[in-house]
Short mmCIF file of C-alpha atoms and ligand atoms in Angstrom, two decimals:
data_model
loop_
_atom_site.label_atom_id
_atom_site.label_comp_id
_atom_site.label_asym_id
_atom_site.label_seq_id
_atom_site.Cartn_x
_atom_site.Cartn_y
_atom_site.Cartn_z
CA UNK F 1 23.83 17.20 -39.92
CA UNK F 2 23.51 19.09 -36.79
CA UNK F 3 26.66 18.47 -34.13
CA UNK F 4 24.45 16.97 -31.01
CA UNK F 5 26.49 16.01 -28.30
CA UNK F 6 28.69 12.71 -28.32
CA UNK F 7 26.15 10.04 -26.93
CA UNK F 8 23.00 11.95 -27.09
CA UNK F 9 21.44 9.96 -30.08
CA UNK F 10 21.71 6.67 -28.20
CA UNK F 11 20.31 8.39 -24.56
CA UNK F 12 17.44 6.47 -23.94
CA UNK F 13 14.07 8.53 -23.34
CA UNK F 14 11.51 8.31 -20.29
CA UNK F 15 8.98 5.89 -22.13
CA UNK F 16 5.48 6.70 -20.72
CA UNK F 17 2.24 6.37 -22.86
CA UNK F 18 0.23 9.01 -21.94
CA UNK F 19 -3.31 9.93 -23.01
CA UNK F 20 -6.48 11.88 -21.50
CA UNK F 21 -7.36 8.33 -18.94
CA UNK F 22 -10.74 8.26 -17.52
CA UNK F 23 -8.79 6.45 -14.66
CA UNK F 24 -5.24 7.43 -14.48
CA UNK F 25 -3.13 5.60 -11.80
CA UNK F 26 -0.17 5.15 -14.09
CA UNK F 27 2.52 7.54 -12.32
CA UNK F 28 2.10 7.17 -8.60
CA UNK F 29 0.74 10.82 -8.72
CA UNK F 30 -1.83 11.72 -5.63
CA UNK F 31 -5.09 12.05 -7.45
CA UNK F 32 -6.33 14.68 -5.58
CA UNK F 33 -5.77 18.38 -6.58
CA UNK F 34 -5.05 20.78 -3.09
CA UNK F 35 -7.05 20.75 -0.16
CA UNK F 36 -9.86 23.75 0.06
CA UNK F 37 -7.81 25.19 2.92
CA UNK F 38 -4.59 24.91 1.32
CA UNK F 39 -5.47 26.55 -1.96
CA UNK F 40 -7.33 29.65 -0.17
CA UNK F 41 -3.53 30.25 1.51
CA UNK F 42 -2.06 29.37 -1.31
CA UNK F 43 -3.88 32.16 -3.87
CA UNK F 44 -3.75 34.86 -1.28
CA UNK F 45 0.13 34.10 -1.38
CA UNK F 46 0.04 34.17 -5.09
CA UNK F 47 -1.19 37.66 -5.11
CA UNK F 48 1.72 38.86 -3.15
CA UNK F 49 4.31 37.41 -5.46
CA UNK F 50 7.27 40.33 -6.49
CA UNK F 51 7.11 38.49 -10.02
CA UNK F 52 9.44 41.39 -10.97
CA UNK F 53 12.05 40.08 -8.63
CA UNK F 54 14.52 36.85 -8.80
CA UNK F 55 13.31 34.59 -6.62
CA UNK F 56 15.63 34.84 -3.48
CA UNK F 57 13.84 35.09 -0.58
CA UNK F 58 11.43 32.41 -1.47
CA UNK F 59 14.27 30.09 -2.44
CA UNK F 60 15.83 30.65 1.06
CA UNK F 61 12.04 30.27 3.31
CA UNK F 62 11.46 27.47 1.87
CA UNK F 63 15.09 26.23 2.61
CA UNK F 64 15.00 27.42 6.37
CA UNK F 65 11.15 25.73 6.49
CA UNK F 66 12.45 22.30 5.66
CA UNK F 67 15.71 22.60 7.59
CA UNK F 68 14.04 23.54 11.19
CA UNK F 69 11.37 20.54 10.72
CA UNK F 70 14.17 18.48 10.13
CA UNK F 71 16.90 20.39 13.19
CA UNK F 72 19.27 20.80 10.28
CA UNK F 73 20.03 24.06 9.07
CA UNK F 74 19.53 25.68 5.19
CA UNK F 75 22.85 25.21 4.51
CA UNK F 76 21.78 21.23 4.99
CA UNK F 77 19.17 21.66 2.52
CA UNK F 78 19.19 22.13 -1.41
CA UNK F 79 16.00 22.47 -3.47
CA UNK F 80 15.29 20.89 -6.89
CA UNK F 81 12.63 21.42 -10.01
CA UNK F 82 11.53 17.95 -8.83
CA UNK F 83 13.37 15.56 -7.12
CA UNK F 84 14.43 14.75 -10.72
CA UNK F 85 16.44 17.71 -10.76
CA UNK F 86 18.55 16.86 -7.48
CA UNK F 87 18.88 13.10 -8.38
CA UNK F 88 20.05 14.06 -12.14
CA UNK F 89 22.70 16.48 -10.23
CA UNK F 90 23.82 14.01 -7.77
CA UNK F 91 24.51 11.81 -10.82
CA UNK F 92 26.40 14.34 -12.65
CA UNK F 93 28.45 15.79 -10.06
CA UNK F 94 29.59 12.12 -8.82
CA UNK F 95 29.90 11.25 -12.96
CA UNK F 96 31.53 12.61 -15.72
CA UNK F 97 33.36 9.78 -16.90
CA UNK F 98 33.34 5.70 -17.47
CA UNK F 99 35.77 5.38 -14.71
CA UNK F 100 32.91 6.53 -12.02
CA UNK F 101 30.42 3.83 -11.19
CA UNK F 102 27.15 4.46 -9.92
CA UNK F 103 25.74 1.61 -8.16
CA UNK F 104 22.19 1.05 -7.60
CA UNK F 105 19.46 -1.76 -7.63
CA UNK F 106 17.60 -3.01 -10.43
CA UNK F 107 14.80 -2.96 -10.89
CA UNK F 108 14.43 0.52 -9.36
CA UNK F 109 13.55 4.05 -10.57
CA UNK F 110 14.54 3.28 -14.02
CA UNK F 111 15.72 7.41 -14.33
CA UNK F 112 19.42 5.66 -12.26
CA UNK F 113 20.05 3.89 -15.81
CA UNK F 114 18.96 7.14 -17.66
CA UNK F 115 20.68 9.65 -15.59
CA UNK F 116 24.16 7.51 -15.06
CA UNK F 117 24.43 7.31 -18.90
CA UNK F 118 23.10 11.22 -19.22
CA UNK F 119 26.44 11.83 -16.99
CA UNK F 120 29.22 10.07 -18.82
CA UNK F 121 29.36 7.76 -15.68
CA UNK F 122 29.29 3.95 -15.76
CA UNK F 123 25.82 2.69 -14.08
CA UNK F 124 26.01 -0.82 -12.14
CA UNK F 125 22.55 -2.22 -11.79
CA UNK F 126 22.73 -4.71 -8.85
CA UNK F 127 20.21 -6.95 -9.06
CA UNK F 128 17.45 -7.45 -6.45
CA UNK F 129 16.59 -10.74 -5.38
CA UNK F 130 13.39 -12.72 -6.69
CA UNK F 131 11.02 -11.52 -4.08
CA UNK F 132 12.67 -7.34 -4.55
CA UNK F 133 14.45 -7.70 -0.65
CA UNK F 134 17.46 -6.23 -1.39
CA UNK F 135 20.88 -8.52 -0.26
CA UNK F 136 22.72 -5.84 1.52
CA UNK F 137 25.74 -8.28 1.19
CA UNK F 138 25.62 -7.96 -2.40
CA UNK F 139 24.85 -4.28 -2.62
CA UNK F 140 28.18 -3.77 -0.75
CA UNK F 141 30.35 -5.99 -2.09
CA UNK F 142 29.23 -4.47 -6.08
CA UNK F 143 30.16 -0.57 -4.07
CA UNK F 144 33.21 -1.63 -3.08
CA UNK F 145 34.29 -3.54 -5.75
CA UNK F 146 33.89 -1.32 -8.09
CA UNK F 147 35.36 1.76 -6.45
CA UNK F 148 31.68 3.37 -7.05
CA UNK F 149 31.86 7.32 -6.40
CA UNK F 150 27.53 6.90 -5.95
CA UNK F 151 25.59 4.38 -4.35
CA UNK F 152 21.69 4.72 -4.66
CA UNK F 153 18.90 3.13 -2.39
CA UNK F 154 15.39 3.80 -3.12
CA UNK F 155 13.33 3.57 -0.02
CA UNK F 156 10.70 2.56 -0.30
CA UNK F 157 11.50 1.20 -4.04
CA UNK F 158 10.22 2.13 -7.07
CA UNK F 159 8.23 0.11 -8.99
CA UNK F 160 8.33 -2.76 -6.45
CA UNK F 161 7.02 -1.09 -3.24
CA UNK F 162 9.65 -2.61 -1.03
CA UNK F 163 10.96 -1.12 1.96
CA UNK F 164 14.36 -1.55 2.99
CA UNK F 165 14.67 -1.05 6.85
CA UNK F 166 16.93 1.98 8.36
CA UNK F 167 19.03 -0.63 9.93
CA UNK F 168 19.59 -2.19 6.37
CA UNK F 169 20.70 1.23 5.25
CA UNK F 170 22.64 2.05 7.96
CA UNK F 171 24.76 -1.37 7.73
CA UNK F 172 25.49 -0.33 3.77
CA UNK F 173 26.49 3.24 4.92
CA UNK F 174 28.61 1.30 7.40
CA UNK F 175 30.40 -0.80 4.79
CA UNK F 176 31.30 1.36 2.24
CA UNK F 177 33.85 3.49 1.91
CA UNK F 178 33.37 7.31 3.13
CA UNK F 179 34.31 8.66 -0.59
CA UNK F 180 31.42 6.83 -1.92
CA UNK F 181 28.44 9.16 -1.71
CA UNK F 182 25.27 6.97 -0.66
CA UNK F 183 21.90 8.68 -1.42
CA UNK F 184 18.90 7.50 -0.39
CA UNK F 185 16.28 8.51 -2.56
CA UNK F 186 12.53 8.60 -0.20
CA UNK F 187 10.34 9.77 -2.69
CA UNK F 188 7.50 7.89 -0.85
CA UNK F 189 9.11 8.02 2.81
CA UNK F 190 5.38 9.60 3.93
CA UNK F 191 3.63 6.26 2.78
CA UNK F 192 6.28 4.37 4.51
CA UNK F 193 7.54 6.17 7.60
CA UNK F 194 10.56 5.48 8.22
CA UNK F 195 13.32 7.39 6.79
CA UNK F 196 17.42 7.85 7.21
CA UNK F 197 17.67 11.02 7.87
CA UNK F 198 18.58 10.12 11.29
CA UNK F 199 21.56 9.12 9.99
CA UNK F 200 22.89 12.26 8.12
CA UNK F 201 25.37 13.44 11.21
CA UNK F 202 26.72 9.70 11.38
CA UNK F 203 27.40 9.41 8.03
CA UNK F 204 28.63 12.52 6.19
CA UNK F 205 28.45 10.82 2.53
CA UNK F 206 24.71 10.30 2.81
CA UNK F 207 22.23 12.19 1.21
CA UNK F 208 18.33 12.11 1.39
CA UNK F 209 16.24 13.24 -1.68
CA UNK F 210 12.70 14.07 -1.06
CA UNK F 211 9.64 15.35 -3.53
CA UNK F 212 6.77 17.58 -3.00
CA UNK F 213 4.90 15.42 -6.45
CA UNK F 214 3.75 12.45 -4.36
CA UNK F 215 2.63 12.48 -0.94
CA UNK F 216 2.02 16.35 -1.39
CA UNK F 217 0.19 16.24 -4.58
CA UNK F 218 1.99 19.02 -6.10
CA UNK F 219 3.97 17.16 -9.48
CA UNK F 220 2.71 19.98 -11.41
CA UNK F 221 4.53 22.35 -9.77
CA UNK F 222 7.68 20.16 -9.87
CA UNK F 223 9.35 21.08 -6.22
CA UNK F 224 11.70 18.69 -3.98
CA UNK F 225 14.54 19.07 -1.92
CA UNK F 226 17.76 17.11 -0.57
CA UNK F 227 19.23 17.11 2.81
CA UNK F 228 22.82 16.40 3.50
CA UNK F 229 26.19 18.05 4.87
CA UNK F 230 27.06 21.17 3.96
CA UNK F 231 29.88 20.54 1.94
CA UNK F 232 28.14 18.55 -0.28
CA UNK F 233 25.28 20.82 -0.61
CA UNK F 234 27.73 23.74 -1.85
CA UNK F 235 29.36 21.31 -4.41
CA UNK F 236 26.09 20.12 -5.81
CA UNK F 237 25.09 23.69 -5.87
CA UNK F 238 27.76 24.76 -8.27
CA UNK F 239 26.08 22.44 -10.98
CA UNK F 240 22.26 24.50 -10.94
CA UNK F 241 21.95 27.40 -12.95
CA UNK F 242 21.33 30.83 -11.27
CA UNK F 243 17.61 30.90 -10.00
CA UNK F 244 16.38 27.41 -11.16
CA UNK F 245 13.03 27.21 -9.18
CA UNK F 246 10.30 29.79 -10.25
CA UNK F 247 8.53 31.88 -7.51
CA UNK F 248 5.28 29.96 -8.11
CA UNK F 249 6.65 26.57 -7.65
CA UNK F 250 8.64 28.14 -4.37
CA UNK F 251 5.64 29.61 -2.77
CA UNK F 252 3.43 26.99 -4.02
CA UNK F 253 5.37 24.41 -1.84
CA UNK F 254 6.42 26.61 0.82
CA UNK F 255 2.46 27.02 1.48
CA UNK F 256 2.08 23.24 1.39
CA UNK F 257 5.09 22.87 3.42
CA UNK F 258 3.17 24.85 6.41
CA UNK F 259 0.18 23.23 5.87
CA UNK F 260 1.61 19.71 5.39
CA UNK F 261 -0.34 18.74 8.68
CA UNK F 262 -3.22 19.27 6.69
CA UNK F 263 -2.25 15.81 3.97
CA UNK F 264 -1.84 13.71 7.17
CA UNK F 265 -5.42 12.25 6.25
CA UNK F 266 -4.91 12.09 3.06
CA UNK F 267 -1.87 10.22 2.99
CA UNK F 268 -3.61 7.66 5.87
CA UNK F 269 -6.04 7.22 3.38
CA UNK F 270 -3.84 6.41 0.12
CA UNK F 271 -1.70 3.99 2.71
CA UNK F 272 -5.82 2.31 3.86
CA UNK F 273 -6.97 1.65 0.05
CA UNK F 274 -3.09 0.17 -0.74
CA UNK F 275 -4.09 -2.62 1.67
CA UNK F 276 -7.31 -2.87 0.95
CA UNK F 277 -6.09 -3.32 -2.86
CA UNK F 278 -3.44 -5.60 -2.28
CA UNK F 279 -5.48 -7.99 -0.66
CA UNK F 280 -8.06 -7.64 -2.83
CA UNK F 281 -6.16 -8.42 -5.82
CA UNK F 282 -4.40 -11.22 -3.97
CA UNK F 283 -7.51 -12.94 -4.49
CA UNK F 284 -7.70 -12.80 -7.83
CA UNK F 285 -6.40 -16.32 -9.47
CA UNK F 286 -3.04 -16.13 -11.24
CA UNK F 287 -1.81 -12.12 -9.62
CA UNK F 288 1.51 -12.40 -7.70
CA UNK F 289 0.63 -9.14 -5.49
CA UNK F 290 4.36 -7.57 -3.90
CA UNK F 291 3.86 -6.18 -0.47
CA UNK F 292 4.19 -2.18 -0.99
CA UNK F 293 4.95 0.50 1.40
CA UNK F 294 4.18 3.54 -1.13
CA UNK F 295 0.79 4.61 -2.77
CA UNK F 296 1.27 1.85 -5.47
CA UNK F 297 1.23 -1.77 -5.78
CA UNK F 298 2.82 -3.75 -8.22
CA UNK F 299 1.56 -7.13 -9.68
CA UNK F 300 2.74 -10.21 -11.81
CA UNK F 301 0.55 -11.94 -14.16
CA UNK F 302 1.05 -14.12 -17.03
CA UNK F 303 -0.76 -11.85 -19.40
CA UNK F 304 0.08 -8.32 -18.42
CA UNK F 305 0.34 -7.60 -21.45
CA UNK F 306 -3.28 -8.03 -22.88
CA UNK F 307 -4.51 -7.29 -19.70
CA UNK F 308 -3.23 -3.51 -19.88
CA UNK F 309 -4.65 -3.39 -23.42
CA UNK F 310 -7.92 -4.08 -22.22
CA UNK F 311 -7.64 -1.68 -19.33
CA UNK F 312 -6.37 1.01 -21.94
CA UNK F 313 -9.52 0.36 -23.85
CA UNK F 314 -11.68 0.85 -20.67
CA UNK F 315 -9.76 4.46 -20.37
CA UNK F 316 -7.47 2.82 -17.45
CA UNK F 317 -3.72 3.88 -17.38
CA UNK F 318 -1.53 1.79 -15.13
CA UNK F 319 1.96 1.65 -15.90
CA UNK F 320 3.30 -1.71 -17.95
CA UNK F 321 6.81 -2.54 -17.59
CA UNK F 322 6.95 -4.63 -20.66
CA UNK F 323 10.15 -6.96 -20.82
CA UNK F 324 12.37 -3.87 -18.23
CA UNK F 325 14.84 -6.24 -16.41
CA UNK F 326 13.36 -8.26 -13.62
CA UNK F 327 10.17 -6.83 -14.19
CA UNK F 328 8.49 -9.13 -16.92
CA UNK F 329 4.80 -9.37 -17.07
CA UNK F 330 4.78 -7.03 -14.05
CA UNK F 331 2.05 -3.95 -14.01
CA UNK F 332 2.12 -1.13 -11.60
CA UNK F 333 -0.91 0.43 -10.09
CA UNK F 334 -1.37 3.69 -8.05
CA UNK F 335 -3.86 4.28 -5.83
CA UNK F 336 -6.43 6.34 -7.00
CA UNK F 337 -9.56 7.51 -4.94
CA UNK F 338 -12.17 4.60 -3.45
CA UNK F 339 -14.58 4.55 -6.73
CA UNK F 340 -11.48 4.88 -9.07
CA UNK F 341 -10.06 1.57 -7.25
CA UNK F 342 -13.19 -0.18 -7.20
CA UNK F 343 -13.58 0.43 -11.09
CA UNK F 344 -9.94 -0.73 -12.09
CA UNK F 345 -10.21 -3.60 -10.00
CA UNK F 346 -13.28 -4.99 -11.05
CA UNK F 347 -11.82 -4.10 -14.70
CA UNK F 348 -9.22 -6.72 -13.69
CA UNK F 349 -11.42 -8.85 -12.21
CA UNK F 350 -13.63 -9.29 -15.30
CA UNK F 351 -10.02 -10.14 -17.15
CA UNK F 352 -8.35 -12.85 -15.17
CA UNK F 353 -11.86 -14.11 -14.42
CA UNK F 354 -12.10 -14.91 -18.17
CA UNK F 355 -15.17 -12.57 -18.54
CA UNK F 356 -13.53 -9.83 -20.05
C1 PLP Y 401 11.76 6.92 -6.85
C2 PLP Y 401 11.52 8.23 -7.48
N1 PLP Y 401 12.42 9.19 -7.31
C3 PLP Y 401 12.25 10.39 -7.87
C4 PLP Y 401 11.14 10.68 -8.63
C5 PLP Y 401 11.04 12.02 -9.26
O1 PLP Y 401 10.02 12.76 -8.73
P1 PLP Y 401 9.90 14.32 -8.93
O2 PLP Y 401 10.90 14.76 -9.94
O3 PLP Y 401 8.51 14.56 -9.36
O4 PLP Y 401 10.20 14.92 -7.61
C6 PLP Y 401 10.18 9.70 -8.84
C7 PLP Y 401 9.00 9.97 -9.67
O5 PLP Y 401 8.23 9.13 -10.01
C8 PLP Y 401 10.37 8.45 -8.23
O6 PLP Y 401 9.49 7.46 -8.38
#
């Protein structure tokens, strides 16, 4: 018997079914590969890579890139392999033991329970209400009372779409104590526009994660970044191994990055066909339909179930959350392009209409 880790057997996994989907709207990715003008920067960049060289100079562009757009400087900024990267830090700097709680809402990113358990640390799922608002009240009171040493907001929230309003997050960074670090995790701030970073000088326990895999289109290359004080950006630091982003991911996003002007339709776009969607499938008899503010909607129906067995046999992948706390019967959809919608849809359609 090999001598794994205390606690590793019983880590659950990230449980996605995966195949080759005609239609694949199953992981909030952007369906599109790189704009024409971004890729003909980006391969002339490629060519000029020192691939004999650690990655340095790239690390620290990028770094300065994101800090000016945002007035901060690079010391403000820290970059990940994903998002997932930072977040999974975060967790396990501000972990290590039972005795640190982790607070965060459920249902959310379901990585919080994942990574809280990954870092010794006790999670404390506070539940949303019925409708996903979040009861700031509550979120507080389960910070304080437990002593948490990290409080997490996703905003807008995965699966549910909600947004939680800067004033909401500023009254929680208000009401906890300054030793709890709050991070606010805007994975899909560009669908939603409003974000917290405005808040980073008030508040010198909060910290912003961001990804390049969403709005940017760029998941393969697994790139995002966090923004907070100094201090905290040195501790976190100590945690990554030497050189943990490749040269091609850096320069990848750091051409993206320049050229993010260039997603500005895109993104209008994704944020158009989310409405259109949602009130398209509000008309469909029996589908709750949860206001969104991402580049997914999620929807409640009796039979979720059999009706993402019958989209999996029409080559659709959405994502079904299966009996996940406060998420039963629930299915989450990304937006796709126009005809992708259309054909998903009117594969649900055919279902709940009883035609199927
Ligand atoms: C809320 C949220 N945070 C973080 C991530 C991680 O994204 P990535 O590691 O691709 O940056 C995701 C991915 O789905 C997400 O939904």
């Amino acid at each position: 018997m090999l001598k794994y880790r205390t606690g590793l057997k019983d880590m659950p996994s990230y449980d996605v079914v995966e195949r080759d989907w005609e239609i694949k709207v199953n992981a909030n990715e952007c369906n599109m590969n790189l704009p024409p003008m971004v890729e003909d920067r980006l391969m002339g960049r490629l060519s000029r890579v020192a691939y004999n060289r650690y990655p340095n100079e790239e690390y620290d562009a990028l770094r300065e890139q994101i800090a000016d757009n945002h007035k901060l400087q690079k010391e403000n900024v820290l970059l990940g392999s994903g998002s997932s990267e930072i977040i999974e830090k975060l967790f396990y700097c501000f972990g290590g033991t039972k005795a640190k709680k982790i607070v965060y809402p459920e249902p959310s990113f379901s990585m919080y329970r994942i990574y809280a358990k990954a870092a010794q640390a006790q999670g404390v799922p506070v539940p949303l209400e019925a409708d996903y608002s979040l009861d700031v009240d509550k979120f507080v009171t389960a910070v304080n009372e437990n002593k948490a040493s990290l409080a997490v907001i996703c905003n807008p929230n995965n699966p549910t779409g909600t947004g939680y309003s800067v004033s909401d997050i500023e009254f929680i960074a208000q009401n906890i104590p300054g030793n709890c670090a709050l991070l606010i995790d805007e994975a899909y701030m560009e669908f939603y526009g409003r974000t917290s970073v405005g808040l980073l000088k008030k508040y010198p326990n909060l910290i912003i994660a961001r990804t390049f895999s969403k709005a940017y289109g760029l998941a393969a290359a697994r790139v995002g970044y966090m923004l907070a004080g100094k201090d905290i950006v040195t501790m976190i630091e100590k945690s990554y191994m030497p050189y943990h982003l490749n040269v091609l991911s850096l320069a990848t996003a750091d051409i993206v990055y320049q050229m993010r002007h260039e997603y500005v339709p895109r993104i209008q776009m994704m944020i158009a066909e989310r409405k259109r969607m949602s009130s398209e499938l509000d008309k469909l008899p029996g589908v709750t339909v949860y206001p969104s503010e991402t580049n997914f909607v999620l929807i409640k129906y009796a039979k979720a179930k059999e009706l993402n067995k019958y989209l999996e046999t029409k080559g659709i992948g959405v994502r079904c959350f299966g009996d996940a706390p406060g998420l039963n019967n629930c299915l989450r959809i990304s937006m796709g392009l126009r005809e992708e919608n259309d054909r998903w849809y009117d594969a649900i359609k055919q279902f709940v209409e009883g035609r199927a």
